[in-house]
Amino acid sequence: KAGVTQTPRYLIKTRGQQVTLSCSPISGHRSVSWYQQTPGQGLQFLFEYFSETQRNKGNFPGRFSGRQFSNSRSEMNVSTLELGDSALYLCASSLAPEGPEAFFGQGTRLTVV
Amino acid sequence: QKEVEQDPGPLSVPEGAIVSLNCTYSNSAFQYFMWYRQYSRKGPELLMYTYSSGNKEDGRFTAQVDKSSKYISLFIRDSQPSDSATYLCASALNAGKSTFGDGTTLTVKP
């Protein structure tokens, strides 16, 4: 069974640009969560989708947005990139609508220069 | 103050030692309590989770939650070099929105 797949694995962008990251959950999983991981702030919750609906949102500016498609795949977008957006972005998927995030992908390492 | 505070590391122990990892949380409404293990350049891996309070055991790992003191613990018995990783505690009110501790890096020396 394939795990959570995140693409691309690595990305370098310039300040002011925008970026789109992709997450394919485990087959059959309908809940997808996104997290930002940095050395200074640790893992911080961005948002969570279930059946194409955003159920929860973290305390990030509106430059961070996401969506989920009917096949449960999810994308997150960051516009007007700032140096501080450099981080590992992690996606997690779960089968059930309740319970913790069970499976994380390997993440997308975003570097903003 | 962060909602989930984790004992800072790093922690270094000899092989075979019992390891104790601890966290506290401040939101009394949290219902889910999790422990994740993260190896370098990998995503976190769910080790164990508890709904509400109590103990849970899985092989060499035991998770404890004391809601009265808002304390979360993970014990690793007979620690192995392969247990060397960063351990993250997390709590959640409901599904899909977890609050993580900063992580404790554990090294088990052969």
CSV table of C-alpha atoms in Angstrom, one decimal:
chain,number,residue,atom,x,y,z
A,1,LYS,CA,0.0,0.0,0.0
A,2,ALA,CA,1.5,3.3,-1.0
A,3,GLY,CA,2.1,5.9,1.7
A,4,VAL,CA,1.4,9.6,1.7
A,5,THR,CA,3.1,11.1,-1.3
A,6,GLN,CA,4.2,14.7,-1.4
A,7,THR,CA,5.6,16.5,-4.4
A,8,PRO,CA,8.0,18.0,-5.0
A,9,ARG,CA,10.4,16.9,-2.3
A,10,TYR,CA,12.6,20.0,-2.6
A,11,LEU,CA,11.8,23.5,-3.9
A,12,ILE,CA,13.7,26.7,-4.1
A,13,LYS,CA,11.8,29.9,-4.7
A,14,THR,CA,12.5,33.6,-4.7
A,15,ARG,CA,10.8,36.1,-2.3
A,16,GLY,CA,7.6,37.4,-3.7
A,17,GLN,CA,6.9,34.3,-5.8
A,18,GLN,CA,4.1,31.8,-5.1
A,19,VAL,CA,4.3,28.1,-4.7
A,20,THR,CA,1.9,25.1,-4.9
A,21,LEU,CA,2.6,21.9,-3.0
A,22,SER,CA,0.8,18.7,-3.6
A,23,CYS,CA,-0.2,15.8,-1.4
A,24,SER,CA,-1.7,12.5,-2.4
A,25,PRO,CA,-3.1,10.6,0.7
A,26,ILE,CA,-3.2,6.9,1.2
A,27,SER,CA,-5.8,5.3,-1.0
A,28,GLY,CA,-9.2,5.5,0.8
A,29,HIS,CA,-8.2,8.2,3.2
A,30,ARG,CA,-10.4,11.3,3.1
A,31,SER,CA,-8.8,13.5,5.8
A,32,VAL,CA,-5.7,15.5,4.9
A,33,SER,CA,-3.9,17.8,7.2
A,34,TRP,CA,-1.0,20.2,6.5
A,35,TYR,CA,1.8,21.3,8.9
A,36,GLN,CA,4.7,23.6,8.7
A,37,GLN,CA,7.9,22.4,10.5
A,38,THR,CA,10.8,24.8,11.3
A,39,PRO,CA,13.6,24.5,13.8
A,40,GLY,CA,12.4,27.6,15.7
A,41,GLN,CA,8.6,26.9,15.9
A,42,GLY,CA,8.4,23.1,15.5
A,43,LEU,CA,5.4,21.6,13.9
A,44,GLN,CA,2.5,24.0,13.4
A,45,PHE,CA,-0.9,23.2,12.1
A,46,LEU,CA,-1.9,24.9,8.9
A,47,PHE,CA,-5.3,23.4,7.9
A,48,GLU,CA,-7.2,20.2,7.5
A,49,TYR,CA,-9.6,19.0,4.9
A,50,PHE,CA,-12.2,16.2,4.9
A,51,SER,CA,-14.3,15.4,1.9
A,52,GLU,CA,-13.2,18.6,0.1
A,53,THR,CA,-14.2,20.8,3.0
A,54,GLN,CA,-11.8,22.7,5.2
A,55,ARG,CA,-12.7,21.7,8.7
A,56,ASN,CA,-9.9,23.3,10.7
A,57,LYS,CA,-7.5,26.2,10.1
A,58,GLY,CA,-4.4,27.2,12.0
A,59,ASN,CA,-3.1,30.7,12.8
A,60,PHE,CA,-1.4,31.5,9.5
A,61,PRO,CA,-1.9,34.5,7.3
A,62,GLY,CA,-4.2,34.4,4.3
A,63,ARG,CA,-1.2,33.9,2.0
A,64,PHE,CA,-1.4,30.3,3.0
A,65,SER,CA,-4.4,28.5,1.4
A,66,GLY,CA,-5.3,25.0,0.4
A,67,ARG,CA,-7.9,22.8,-1.2
A,68,GLN,CA,-8.9,19.2,-1.6
A,69,PHE,CA,-10.1,17.5,-4.7
A,70,SER,CA,-12.8,14.9,-5.0
A,71,ASN,CA,-10.1,12.2,-5.2
A,72,SER,CA,-8.9,13.4,-1.7
A,73,ARG,CA,-5.6,14.8,-3.2
A,74,SER,CA,-4.8,18.1,-1.6
A,75,GLU,CA,-2.8,21.1,-2.6
A,76,MET,CA,-1.5,24.0,-0.6
A,77,ASN,CA,-0.5,27.4,-2.0
A,78,VAL,CA,1.6,30.1,-0.5
A,79,SER,CA,1.6,33.4,-2.2
A,80,THR,CA,4.0,36.3,-2.0
A,81,LEU,CA,6.7,34.2,-0.4
A,82,GLU,CA,8.8,35.5,2.5
A,83,LEU,CA,12.1,34.3,3.7
A,84,GLY,CA,10.4,33.1,6.9
A,85,ASP,CA,8.3,30.6,4.9
A,86,SER,CA,11.3,28.4,4.4
A,87,ALA,CA,10.4,25.2,6.1
A,88,LEU,CA,9.5,21.6,5.8
A,89,TYR,CA,5.8,21.3,4.8
A,90,LEU,CA,4.2,18.0,5.9
A,91,CYS,CA,1.0,16.5,4.9
A,92,ALA,CA,-0.8,13.8,6.8
A,93,SER,CA,-3.7,11.6,6.0
A,94,SER,CA,-6.2,9.7,8.0
A,95,LEU,CA,-8.9,7.1,7.2
A,96,ALA,CA,-11.5,8.2,9.8
A,97,PRO,CA,-12.8,11.7,10.4
A,98,GLU,CA,-12.0,11.3,14.0
A,99,GLY,CA,-8.7,10.5,15.6
A,100,PRO,CA,-5.1,11.6,15.2
A,101,GLU,CA,-3.1,12.0,12.0
A,102,ALA,CA,-1.8,8.6,11.4
A,103,PHE,CA,0.4,8.8,8.4
A,104,PHE,CA,2.7,11.6,7.4
A,105,GLY,CA,4.4,12.1,4.1
A,106,GLN,CA,8.1,12.8,3.8
A,107,GLY,CA,7.4,16.5,3.3
A,108,THR,CA,8.4,19.2,0.8
A,109,ARG,CA,11.5,21.2,1.8
A,110,LEU,CA,10.8,24.8,0.7
A,111,THR,CA,13.7,27.3,0.6
A,112,VAL,CA,12.9,30.9,-0.1
A,113,VAL,CA,15.9,33.0,-1.2
B,1,GLN,CA,3.3,29.8,26.8
B,2,LYS,CA,2.9,27.0,24.3
B,3,GLU,CA,-0.2,24.7,24.7
B,4,VAL,CA,2.1,21.6,24.7
B,5,GLU,CA,5.5,21.8,26.4
B,6,GLN,CA,8.0,19.0,25.9
B,7,ASP,CA,11.0,18.3,28.1
B,8,PRO,CA,14.0,19.6,26.1
B,9,GLY,CA,16.7,17.3,25.0
B,10,PRO,CA,18.9,16.1,23.8
B,11,LEU,CA,18.8,12.8,25.7
B,12,SER,CA,21.6,10.2,25.4
B,13,VAL,CA,21.3,6.8,27.0
B,14,PRO,CA,23.1,3.5,26.8
B,15,GLU,CA,21.6,0.6,25.0
B,16,GLY,CA,19.1,-1.3,27.2
B,17,ALA,CA,18.2,1.7,29.4
B,18,ILE,CA,14.7,2.7,30.2
B,19,VAL,CA,13.8,6.0,28.6
B,20,SER,CA,11.3,8.4,29.9
B,21,LEU,CA,10.0,11.2,27.7
B,22,ASN,CA,7.6,13.8,29.1
B,23,CYS,CA,5.2,16.6,28.1
B,24,THR,CA,2.7,18.9,29.7
B,25,TYR,CA,-0.3,20.5,28.2
B,26,SER,CA,-2.4,23.4,29.2
B,27,ASN,CA,-5.7,23.0,27.3
B,28,SER,CA,-7.9,20.8,29.5
B,29,ALA,CA,-10.3,20.2,26.6
B,30,PHE,CA,-7.7,18.1,24.7
B,31,GLN,CA,-8.9,14.6,24.2
B,32,TYR,CA,-6.3,12.9,22.0
B,33,PHE,CA,-2.7,12.4,23.1
B,34,MET,CA,-0.1,11.1,20.7
B,35,TRP,CA,3.5,10.2,20.4
B,36,TYR,CA,5.3,10.4,17.1
B,37,ARG,CA,8.8,9.4,16.2
B,38,GLN,CA,10.7,11.3,13.5
B,39,TYR,CA,13.9,10.2,11.9
B,40,SER,CA,16.1,12.6,10.1
B,41,ARG,CA,14.7,13.7,6.7
B,42,LYS,CA,11.5,11.8,7.3
B,43,GLY,CA,8.0,12.7,8.3
B,44,PRO,CA,6.7,11.9,11.8
B,45,GLU,CA,5.5,8.4,12.4
B,46,LEU,CA,2.6,7.8,14.8
B,47,LEU,CA,3.8,5.5,17.6
B,48,MET,CA,0.9,5.5,19.9
B,49,TYR,CA,-2.2,7.5,20.8
B,50,THR,CA,-4.6,7.6,23.7
B,51,TYR,CA,-8.1,8.9,23.8
B,52,SER,CA,-8.8,10.6,27.1
B,53,SER,CA,-6.6,9.3,30.0
B,54,GLY,CA,-4.9,6.1,31.0
B,55,ASN,CA,-2.1,3.9,29.9
B,56,LYS,CA,-1.4,2.1,26.6
B,57,GLU,CA,1.3,-0.4,26.0
B,58,ASP,CA,2.7,-1.7,22.7
B,59,GLY,CA,5.7,-3.9,22.9
B,60,ARG,CA,8.6,-1.9,24.5
B,61,PHE,CA,6.6,1.3,24.5
B,62,THR,CA,4.1,2.6,27.1
B,63,ALA,CA,2.2,5.8,26.9
B,64,GLN,CA,0.6,7.4,29.9
B,65,VAL,CA,-1.8,10.3,30.2
B,66,ASP,CA,-2.7,11.9,33.5
B,67,LYS,CA,-5.4,14.4,32.8
B,68,SER,CA,-5.6,15.7,36.4
B,69,SER,CA,-2.0,16.9,36.1
B,70,LYS,CA,-2.1,17.5,32.3
B,71,TYR,CA,1.0,15.2,32.0
B,72,ILE,CA,1.9,13.0,29.1
B,73,SER,CA,4.7,10.4,29.2
B,74,LEU,CA,6.3,7.8,26.9
B,75,PHE,CA,8.4,5.1,28.3
B,76,ILE,CA,10.7,3.0,26.2
B,77,ARG,CA,12.0,-0.2,27.7
B,78,ASP,CA,15.2,-2.0,26.6
B,79,SER,CA,16.1,0.9,24.4
B,80,GLN,CA,17.9,0.1,21.1
B,81,PRO,CA,20.2,2.1,18.8
B,82,SER,CA,17.4,2.0,16.3
B,83,ASP,CA,15.2,4.0,18.7
B,84,SER,CA,17.5,7.0,18.2
B,85,ALA,CA,15.2,9.7,16.7
B,86,THR,CA,13.3,12.8,17.7
B,87,TYR,CA,10.2,12.1,19.7
B,88,LEU,CA,7.2,14.4,19.4
B,89,CYS,CA,4.3,14.5,21.7
B,90,ALA,CA,1.0,16.0,20.5
B,91,SER,CA,-2.5,16.7,21.7
B,92,ALA,CA,-5.7,17.5,20.0
B,93,LEU,CA,-9.2,18.6,20.8
B,94,ASN,CA,-10.6,16.9,17.8
B,95,ALA,CA,-9.4,15.2,14.6
B,96,GLY,CA,-7.1,16.8,12.2
B,97,LYS,CA,-5.7,19.7,14.3
B,98,SER,CA,-2.9,18.6,16.5
B,99,THR,CA,-0.7,20.8,18.7
B,100,PHE,CA,2.8,19.4,18.9
B,101,GLY,CA,5.6,19.8,21.4
B,102,ASP,CA,9.0,20.9,20.2
B,103,GLY,CA,10.4,17.3,20.3
B,104,THR,CA,13.1,15.5,22.2
B,105,THR,CA,16.1,14.1,20.4
B,106,LEU,CA,17.1,10.7,21.8
B,107,THR,CA,20.4,8.9,21.1
B,108,VAL,CA,20.8,5.3,22.2
B,109,LYS,CA,24.4,4.4,22.3
B,110,PRO,CA,25.5,0.8,21.7
